[in-house]
Coordinates of C-alpha atoms in Angstrom, one line a residue:
Chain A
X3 CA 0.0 0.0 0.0
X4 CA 1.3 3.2 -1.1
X5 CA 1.7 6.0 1.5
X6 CA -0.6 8.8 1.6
X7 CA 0.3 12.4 0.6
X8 CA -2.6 14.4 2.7
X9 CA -1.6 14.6 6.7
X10 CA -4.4 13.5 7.5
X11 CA -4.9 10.6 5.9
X12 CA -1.5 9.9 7.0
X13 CA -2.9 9.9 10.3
X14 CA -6.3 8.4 9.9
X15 CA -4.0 5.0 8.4
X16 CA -1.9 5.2 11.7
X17 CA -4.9 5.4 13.8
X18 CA -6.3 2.4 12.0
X19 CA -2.8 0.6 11.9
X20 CA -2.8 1.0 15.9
X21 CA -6.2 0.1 16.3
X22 CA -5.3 -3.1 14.6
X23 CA -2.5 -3.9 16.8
X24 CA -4.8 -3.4 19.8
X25 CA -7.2 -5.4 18.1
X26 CA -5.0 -8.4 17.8
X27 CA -3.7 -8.2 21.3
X28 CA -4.8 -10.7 23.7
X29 CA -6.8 -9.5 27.0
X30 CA -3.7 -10.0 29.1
X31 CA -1.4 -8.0 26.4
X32 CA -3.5 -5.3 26.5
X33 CA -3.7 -5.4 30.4
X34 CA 0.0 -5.7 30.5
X35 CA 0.9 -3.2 28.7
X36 CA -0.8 -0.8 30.5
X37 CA 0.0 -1.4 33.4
X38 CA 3.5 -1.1 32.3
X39 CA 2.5 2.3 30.8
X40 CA 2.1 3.4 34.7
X41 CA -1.8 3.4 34.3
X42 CA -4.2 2.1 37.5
X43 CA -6.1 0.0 35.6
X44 CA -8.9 -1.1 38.3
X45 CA -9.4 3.0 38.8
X46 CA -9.9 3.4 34.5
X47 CA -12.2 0.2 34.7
X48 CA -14.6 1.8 37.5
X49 CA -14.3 5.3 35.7
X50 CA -15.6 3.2 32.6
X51 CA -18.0 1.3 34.0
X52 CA -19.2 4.5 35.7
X53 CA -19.4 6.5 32.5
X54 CA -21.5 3.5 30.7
X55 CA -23.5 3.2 33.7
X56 CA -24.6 7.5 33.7
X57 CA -25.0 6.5 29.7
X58 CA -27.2 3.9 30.3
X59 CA -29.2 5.5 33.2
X60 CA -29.2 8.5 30.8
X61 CA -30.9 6.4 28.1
X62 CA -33.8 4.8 30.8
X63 CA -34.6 8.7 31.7
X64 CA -34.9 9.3 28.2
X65 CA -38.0 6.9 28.2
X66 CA -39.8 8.7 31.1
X67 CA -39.1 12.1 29.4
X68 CA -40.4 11.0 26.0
X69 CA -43.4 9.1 27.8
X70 CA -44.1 12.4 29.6
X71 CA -44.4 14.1 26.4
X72 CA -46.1 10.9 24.7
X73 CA -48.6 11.7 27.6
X74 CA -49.6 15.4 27.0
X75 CA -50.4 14.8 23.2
X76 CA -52.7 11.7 24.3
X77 CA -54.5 13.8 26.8
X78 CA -54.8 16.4 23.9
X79 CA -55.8 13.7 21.2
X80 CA -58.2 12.6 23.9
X81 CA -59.8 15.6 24.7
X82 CA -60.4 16.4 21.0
X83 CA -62.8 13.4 20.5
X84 CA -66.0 15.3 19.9
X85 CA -68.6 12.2 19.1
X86 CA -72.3 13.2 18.2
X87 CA -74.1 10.9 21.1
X88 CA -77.5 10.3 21.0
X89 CA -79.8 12.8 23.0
X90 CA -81.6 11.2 26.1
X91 CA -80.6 9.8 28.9
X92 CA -82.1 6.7 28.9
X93 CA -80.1 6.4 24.7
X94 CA -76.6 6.7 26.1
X95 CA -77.2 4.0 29.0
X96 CA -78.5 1.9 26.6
X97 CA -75.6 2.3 24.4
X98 CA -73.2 2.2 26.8
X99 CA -74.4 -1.0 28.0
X100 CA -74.5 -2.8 24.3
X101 CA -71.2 -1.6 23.7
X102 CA -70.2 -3.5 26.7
X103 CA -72.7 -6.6 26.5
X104 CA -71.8 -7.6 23.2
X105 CA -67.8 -8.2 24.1
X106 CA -67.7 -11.3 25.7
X107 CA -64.2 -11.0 26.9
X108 CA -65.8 -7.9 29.4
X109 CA -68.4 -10.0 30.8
X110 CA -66.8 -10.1 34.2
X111 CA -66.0 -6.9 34.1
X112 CA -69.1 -5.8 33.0
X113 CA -70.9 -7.4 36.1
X114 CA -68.7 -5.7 38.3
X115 CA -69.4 -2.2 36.9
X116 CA -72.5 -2.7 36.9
X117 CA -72.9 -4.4 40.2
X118 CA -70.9 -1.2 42.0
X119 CA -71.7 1.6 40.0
X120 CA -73.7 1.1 36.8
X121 CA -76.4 2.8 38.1
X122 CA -74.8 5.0 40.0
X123 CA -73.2 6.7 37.1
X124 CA -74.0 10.5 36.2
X125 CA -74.7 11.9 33.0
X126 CA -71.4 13.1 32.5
X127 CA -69.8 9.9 33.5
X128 CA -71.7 7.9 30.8
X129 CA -70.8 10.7 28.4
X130 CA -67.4 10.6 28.9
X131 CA -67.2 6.6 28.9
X132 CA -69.0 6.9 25.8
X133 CA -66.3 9.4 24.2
X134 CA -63.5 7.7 25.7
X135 CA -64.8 4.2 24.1
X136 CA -65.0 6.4 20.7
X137 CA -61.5 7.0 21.1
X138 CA -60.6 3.6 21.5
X139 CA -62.1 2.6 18.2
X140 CA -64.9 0.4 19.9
X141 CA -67.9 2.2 19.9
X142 CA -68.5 2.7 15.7
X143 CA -70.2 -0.5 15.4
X144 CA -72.7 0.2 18.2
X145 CA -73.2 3.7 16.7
X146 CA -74.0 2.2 13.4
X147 CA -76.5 -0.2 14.9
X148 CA -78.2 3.3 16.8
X149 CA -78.6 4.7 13.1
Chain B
X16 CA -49.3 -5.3 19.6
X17 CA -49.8 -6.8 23.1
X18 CA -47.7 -5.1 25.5
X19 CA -46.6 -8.1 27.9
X20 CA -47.0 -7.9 31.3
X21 CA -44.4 -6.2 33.4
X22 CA -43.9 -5.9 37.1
X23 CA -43.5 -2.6 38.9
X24 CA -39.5 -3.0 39.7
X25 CA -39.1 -3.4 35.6
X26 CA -41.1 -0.5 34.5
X27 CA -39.4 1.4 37.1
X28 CA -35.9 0.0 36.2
X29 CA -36.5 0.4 32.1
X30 CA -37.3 4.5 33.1
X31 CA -34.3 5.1 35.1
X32 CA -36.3 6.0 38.2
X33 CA -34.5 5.8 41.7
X34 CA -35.6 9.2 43.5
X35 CA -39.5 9.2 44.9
X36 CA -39.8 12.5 42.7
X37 CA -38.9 10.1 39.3
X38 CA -42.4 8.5 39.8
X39 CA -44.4 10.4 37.4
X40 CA -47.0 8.2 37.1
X41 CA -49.1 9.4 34.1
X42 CA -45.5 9.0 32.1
X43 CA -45.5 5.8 33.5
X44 CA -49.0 4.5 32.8
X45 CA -48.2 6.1 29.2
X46 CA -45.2 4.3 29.0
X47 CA -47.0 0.7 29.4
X48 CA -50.1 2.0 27.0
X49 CA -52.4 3.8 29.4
X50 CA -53.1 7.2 29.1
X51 CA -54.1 8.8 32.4
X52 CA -56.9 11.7 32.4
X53 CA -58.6 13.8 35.0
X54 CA -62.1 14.7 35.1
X55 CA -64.7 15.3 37.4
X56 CA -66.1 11.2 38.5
X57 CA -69.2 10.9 40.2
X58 CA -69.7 7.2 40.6
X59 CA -66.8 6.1 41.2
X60 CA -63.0 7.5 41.7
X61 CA -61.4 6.1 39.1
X62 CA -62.1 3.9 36.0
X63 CA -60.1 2.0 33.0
X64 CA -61.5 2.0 29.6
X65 CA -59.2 -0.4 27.5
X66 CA -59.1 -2.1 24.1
X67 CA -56.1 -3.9 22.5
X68 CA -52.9 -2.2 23.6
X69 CA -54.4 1.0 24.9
X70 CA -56.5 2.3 27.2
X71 CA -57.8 5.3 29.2
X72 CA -57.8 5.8 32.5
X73 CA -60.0 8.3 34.2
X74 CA -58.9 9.5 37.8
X75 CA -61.8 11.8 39.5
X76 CA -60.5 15.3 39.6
X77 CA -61.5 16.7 42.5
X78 CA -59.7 14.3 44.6
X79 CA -56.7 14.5 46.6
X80 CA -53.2 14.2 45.0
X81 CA -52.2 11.3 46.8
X82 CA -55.6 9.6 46.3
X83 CA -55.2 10.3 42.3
X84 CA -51.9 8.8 41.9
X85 CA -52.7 5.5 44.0
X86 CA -56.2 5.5 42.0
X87 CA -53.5 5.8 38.7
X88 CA -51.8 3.2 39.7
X89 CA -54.2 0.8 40.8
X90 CA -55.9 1.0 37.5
X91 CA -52.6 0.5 36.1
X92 CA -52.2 -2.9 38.1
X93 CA -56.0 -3.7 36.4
X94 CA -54.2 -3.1 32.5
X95 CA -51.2 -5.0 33.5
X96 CA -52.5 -8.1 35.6
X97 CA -56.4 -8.3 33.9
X98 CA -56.2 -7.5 30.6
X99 CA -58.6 -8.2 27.9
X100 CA -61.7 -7.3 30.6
X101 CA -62.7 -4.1 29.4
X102 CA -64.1 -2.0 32.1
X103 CA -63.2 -1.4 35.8
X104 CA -64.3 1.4 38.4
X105 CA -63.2 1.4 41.3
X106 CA -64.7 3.2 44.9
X107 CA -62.5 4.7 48.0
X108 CA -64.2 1.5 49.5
X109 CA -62.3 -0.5 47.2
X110 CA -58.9 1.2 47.6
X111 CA -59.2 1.3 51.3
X112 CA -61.0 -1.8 52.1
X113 CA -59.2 -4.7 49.9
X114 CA -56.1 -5.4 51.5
X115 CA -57.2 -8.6 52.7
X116 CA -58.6 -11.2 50.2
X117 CA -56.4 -12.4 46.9
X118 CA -58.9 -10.7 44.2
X119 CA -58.7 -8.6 41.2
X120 CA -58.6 -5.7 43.6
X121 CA -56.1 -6.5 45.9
X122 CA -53.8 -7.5 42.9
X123 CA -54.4 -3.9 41.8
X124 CA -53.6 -2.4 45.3
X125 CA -50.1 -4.6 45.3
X126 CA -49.6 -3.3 42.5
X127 CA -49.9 0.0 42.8
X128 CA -47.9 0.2 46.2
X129 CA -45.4 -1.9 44.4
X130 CA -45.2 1.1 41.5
X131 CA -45.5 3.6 43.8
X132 CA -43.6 2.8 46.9
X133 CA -40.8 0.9 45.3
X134 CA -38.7 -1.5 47.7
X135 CA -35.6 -0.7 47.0
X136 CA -36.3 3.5 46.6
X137 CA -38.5 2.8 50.0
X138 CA -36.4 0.4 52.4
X139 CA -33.6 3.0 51.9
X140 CA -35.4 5.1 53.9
X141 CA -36.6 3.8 56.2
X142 CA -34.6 2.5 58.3
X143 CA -34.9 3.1 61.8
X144 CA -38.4 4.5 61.7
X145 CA -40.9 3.4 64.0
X146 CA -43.8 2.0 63.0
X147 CA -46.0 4.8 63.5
X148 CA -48.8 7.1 61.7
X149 CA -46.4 10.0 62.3
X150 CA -43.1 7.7 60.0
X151 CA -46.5 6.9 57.3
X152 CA -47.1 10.4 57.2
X153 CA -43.5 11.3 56.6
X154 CA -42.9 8.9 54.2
X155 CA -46.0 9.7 52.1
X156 CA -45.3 13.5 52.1
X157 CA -41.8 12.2 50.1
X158 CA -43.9 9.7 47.7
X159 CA -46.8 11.8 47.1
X160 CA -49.3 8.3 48.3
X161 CA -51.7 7.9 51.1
X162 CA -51.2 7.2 54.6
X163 CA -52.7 4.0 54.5
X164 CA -50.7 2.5 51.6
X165 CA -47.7 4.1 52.5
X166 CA -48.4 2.7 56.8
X167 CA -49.2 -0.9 54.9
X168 CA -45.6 -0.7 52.9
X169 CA -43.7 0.5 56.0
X170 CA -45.0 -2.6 58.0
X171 CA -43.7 -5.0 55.0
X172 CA -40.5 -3.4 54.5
X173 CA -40.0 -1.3 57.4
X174 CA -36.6 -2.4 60.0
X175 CA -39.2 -3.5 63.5
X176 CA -41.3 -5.9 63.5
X177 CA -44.8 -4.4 63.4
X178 CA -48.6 -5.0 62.1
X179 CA -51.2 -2.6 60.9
X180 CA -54.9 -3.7 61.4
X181 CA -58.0 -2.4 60.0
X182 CA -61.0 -2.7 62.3
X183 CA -64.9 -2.0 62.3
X184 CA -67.5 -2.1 64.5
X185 CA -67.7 -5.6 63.6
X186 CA -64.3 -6.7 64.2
X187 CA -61.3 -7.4 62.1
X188 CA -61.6 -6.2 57.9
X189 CA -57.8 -6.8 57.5
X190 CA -54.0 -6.7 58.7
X191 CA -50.6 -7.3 57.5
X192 CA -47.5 -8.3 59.0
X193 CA -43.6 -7.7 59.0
X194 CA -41.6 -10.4 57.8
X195 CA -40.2 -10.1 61.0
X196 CA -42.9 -11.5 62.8
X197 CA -44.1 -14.7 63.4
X198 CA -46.9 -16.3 61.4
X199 CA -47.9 -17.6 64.6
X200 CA -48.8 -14.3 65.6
X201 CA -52.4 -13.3 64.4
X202 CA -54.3 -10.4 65.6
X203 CA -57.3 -11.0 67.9
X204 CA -61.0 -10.9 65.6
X205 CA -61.4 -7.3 67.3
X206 CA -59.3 -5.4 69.4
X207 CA -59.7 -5.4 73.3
X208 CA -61.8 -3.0 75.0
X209 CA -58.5 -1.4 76.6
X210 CA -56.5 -1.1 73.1
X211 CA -56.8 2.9 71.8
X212 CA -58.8 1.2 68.5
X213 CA -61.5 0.0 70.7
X214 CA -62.0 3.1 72.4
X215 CA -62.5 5.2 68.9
X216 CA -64.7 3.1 67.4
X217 CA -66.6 3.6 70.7
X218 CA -66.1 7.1 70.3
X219 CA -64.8 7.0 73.5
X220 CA -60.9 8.3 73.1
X221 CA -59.2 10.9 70.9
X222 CA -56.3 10.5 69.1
X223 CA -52.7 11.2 70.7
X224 CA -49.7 9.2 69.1
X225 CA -48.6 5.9 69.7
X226 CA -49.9 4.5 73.4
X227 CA -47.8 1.4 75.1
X228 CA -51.2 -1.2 75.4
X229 CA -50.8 -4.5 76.6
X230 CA -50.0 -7.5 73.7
X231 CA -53.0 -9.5 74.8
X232 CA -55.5 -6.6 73.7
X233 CA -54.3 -7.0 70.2
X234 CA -52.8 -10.8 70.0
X235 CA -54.1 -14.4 70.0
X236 CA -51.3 -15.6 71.7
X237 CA -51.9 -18.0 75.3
X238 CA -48.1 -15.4 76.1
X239 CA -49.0 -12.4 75.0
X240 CA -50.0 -11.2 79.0
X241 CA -46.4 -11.4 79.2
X242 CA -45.9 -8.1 77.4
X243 CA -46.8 -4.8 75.7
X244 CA -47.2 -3.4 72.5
X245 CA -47.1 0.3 70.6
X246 CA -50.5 0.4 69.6
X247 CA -50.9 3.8 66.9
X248 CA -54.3 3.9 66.0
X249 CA -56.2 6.7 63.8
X250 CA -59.9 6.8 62.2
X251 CA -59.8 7.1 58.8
X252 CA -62.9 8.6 56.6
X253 CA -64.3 5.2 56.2
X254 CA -65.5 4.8 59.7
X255 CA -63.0 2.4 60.0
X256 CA -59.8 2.8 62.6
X257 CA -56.0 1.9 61.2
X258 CA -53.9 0.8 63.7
X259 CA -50.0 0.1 63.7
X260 CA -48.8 -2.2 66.1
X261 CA -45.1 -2.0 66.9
X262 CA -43.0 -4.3 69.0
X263 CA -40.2 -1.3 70.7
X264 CA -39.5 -4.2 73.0
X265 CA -38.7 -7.7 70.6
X266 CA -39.1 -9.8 73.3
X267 CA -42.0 -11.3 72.3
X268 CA -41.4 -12.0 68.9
X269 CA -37.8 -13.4 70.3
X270 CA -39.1 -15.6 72.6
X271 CA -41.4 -17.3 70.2
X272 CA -38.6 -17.5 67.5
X273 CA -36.7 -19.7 70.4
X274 CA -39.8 -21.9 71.0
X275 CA -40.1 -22.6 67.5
X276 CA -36.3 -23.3 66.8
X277 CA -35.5 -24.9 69.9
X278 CA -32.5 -22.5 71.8
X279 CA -31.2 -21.3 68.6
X280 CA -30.0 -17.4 68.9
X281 CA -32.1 -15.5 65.7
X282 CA -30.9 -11.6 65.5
X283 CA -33.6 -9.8 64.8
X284 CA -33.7 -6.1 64.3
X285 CA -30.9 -5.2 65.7
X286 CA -32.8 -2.3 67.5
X287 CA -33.6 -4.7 70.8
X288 CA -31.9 -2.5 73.5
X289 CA -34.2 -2.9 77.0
X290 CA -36.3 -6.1 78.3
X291 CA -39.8 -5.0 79.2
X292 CA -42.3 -7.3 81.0
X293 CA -45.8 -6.4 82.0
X294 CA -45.8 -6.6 86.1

C-alpha cells in the first residue's frame, strides 16, 4: 500500500494501523501493557463502568421524558374526541351498556361495573365513557347499529 | 401489539427512576399504554376503559393528590395483571378496604404500592423508623401516596417488627405483618376494649400518638399477658380505625422465634436494646 500524501490521511492510516495492533492483542497483552504504561487499571475500569453506567441511566430517563411528552399529546388527542351521542338519557345508558354486552371477553368486568356503579353513574360519567370508548375505536359499530 | 405484562420494579428499572420525585405516574402508565386523564367522576373515583394495547384511564379530579396517583396506579395494576376485561371502576371503598382477600382488587392495590412505593427507593429510607402514623405520614409527604398505603408498605419493608390492622365495628376487615414477625402471631378478631382502637370506634378516646397497650388486647397468643405493644391507632374517613402495632420491645417475637427453633439465637432487628415485661 502506497503512502498517503494528505496529513491527514497519513494519520487516519496510523490510527487504523494501531487500532489493529490493539485489536490483535490478547486480554492480558493489553492489560500488561498498560500497566506497564504506569496506568491504575482497576481506577480506569470503575471510571468506565461509571461512565456507561450514567449512559445507560441516561438512556432509561430518556424513556420517562419522552413518555411524559407521549402523555400530553394523548391527553390532547383525547380531549379532541367530539362524538355526536345520542340525546336522552335513557339512549346513552342503553348504548353504553350494548357496547359493553356484546364483548364477551368484558363479561366479568361488566358485572362488576354494573354491580358497584352502573347505576350510580351521572350523566357526564356515561358521556365521557362513551367518548372515551370512541376513542378507543370500539364504539363505531354500536353507533351504526343506533342509526 | 400486546404489551406483555411487566412488574412494577421493571417499568421502574427500564425508566431510570431511583428518587421518589422520578415516579411520574401518568408517564409511567403512558409508557405501558395507558393514558391517564382527570375529570370530574361521580360514581366512582377512578375507571379504566381499555381495548387492545391502549386504554384510558379516568382519575376523578376533585380528589386528593395522593388519592389520584394510587387511584392511577391501581388501575394501572388492572391493565397489566387483567387485561382483555374491558371496564373497571373502582370506589374509596375498594382502595381502602381490599387489602385482605387475593382478588382482582387486591392485585391492583399490590400493585400500585409496588409502583409507587418501590422496595428498593422505600427500604432505603426507612430505616430506623418506628412503625407509626407520624413515620406513614413522613414517608407519604416524600412519595406523594396515602397514609394507608404508604403505613401498609412500612409494616412490610419497614426495620421493626410491626402489624397494621384495619378494624370496624364488627371486628377485624384486614392486617398485614412484617416479615419479621411470626406467622404464629395473628391479631385477635377485634381489638380489646383497653387497646386505643377499641375506644375510637366507641367514640370513646381521641387520638394522641402511639400508646404502650398490653400484647393480649391485640394478640391471640396464650403469652402475649407477658408483654406490651405500641399500639398507633387513627380513624380514617371510612369509619374504620387503622392501627400500627409495633413491637419497641422484641421480646415477644424473640421468645417465640426460640420456641419454634428450639435455643437457637435468631438476631432480629438489631434495635432490641431494653427487656420489658408487664408486672
Amino acid at each position: 500500500m502506497s503512502t498517503p500524501n494528505d496529513a491527514g490521511e497519513r494519520l487516519h492510516a496510523l490510527m487504523v494501523a494501531l487500532a489493529d495492533r490493539q485489536i490483535s492483542l490478547s486480554d492480558t497483552e493489553v492489560l500488561d501493557d498498560a500497566i506497564a504504561d504506569g496506568t491504575d487499571v482497576r481506577a480506569e475500569a470503575g471510571e468506565v463502568r461509571g461512565v456507561l453506567l450514567a449512559g445507560l441511566l441516561s438512556a432509561k430517563r430518556q424513556r420517562l421524558k419522552d413518555a411524559q411528552t407521549a402523555h400530553k399529546e394523548a391527553v390532547t388527542s383525547i380531549k379532541a374526541t367530539n362524538l355526536q351521542l345520542p340525546s336522552g338519557r335513557a339512549a346513552r345508558r342503553a348504548l353504553l351498556a350494548s357496547a359493553l354486552q356484546r364483548r364477551p371477553e368484558v363479561r366479568e368486568a361488566m358485572v362488576t361495573l354494573q354491580h358497584r356503579n352502573f347505576d350510580s353513574l351521572s350523566e357526564d360519567d356515561i358521556e365521557s365513557a362513551l367518548q372515551q370508548l370512541h376513542h378507543l375505536g370500539i364504539l363505531d359499530d354500536d353507533l351504526d347499529r343506533e342509526k | 401489539m400486546t404489551i406483555p405484562f411487566k412488574a412494577p420494579a421493571t417499568v421502574l428499572d427500564e425508566l431510570g427512576v431511583t428518587e421518589p420525585s422520578d415516579i411520574n405516574i401518568e408517564a409511567i402508565a403512558q409508557y405501558c399504554g395507558a393514558t391517564v386523564v382527570y375529570e370530574r367522576l361521580d360514581g366512582c373515583e377512578a375507571r379504566i376503559l381499555g381495548a387492545g394495547d391502549r386504554a384510558i384511564i379516568t382519575v376523578d379530579a376533585n380528589a386528593q393528590r395522593a388519592r389520584q396517583r394510587f387511584s392511577a396506579a391501581h388501575e394501572l395494576g388492572h391493565w397489566m395483571r387483567d387485561r382483555g376485561k374491558l371496564a373497571f371502576a373502582c370506589t374509596e371503598k375498594v382502595l381502602v378496604r381490599e387489602w385482605g382477600d387475593d382478588n382482582p382488587e387486591r392485585r391492583a392495590n399490590r400493585y400500585a404500592a409496588d409502583l409507587l412505593l418501590p422496595r428498593k427507593i422505600f427500604e432505603a429510607r426507612t430505616r430506623t423508623m418506628p412503625a407509626t402514623f407520624e413515620s406513614a405520614r413522613a414517608l407519604a409527604k416524600s412519595f406523594e401516596t396515602s397514609m394507608t398505603s404508604t403505613a401498609i408498605r412500612l409494616v412490610e419493608l419497614g426495620s421493626y417488627p410491626s402489624m397494621i390492622v384495619c378494624s370496624e365495628g364488627s371486628g377485624r376487615k384486614w392486617f398485614a405483618r412484617s416479615p419479621l414477625v411470626p406467622s404464629s402471631l395473628w391479631p385477635t378478631a377485634s381489638p380489646g376494649k383497653r387497646s386505643v382502637a377499641a375506644r375510637l370506634l366507641t367514640g370513646t378516646a381521641t387520638v394522641d400518638g402511639p400508646e404502650e397497650v398490653d400484647a393480649d388486647e391485640w394478640l391471640d397468643h396464650p403469652d402475649s399477658s407477658n408483654y406490651t405493644i405500641f399500639e398507633d391507632s387513627v380513624r380514617t374517613g371510612t369509619g374504620m380505625v387503622l392501627s400500627m402495632l409495633w413491637w419497641k420491645d422484641e421480646h415477644q417475637i424473640l421468645d417465640l422465634l426460640k420456641e419454634e427453633d428450639g435455643d437457637a439465637e435468631r438476631p432480629l432487628s438489631g434495635h432490641l436494646s431494653f427487656k420489658r415485661r408487664r408486672g
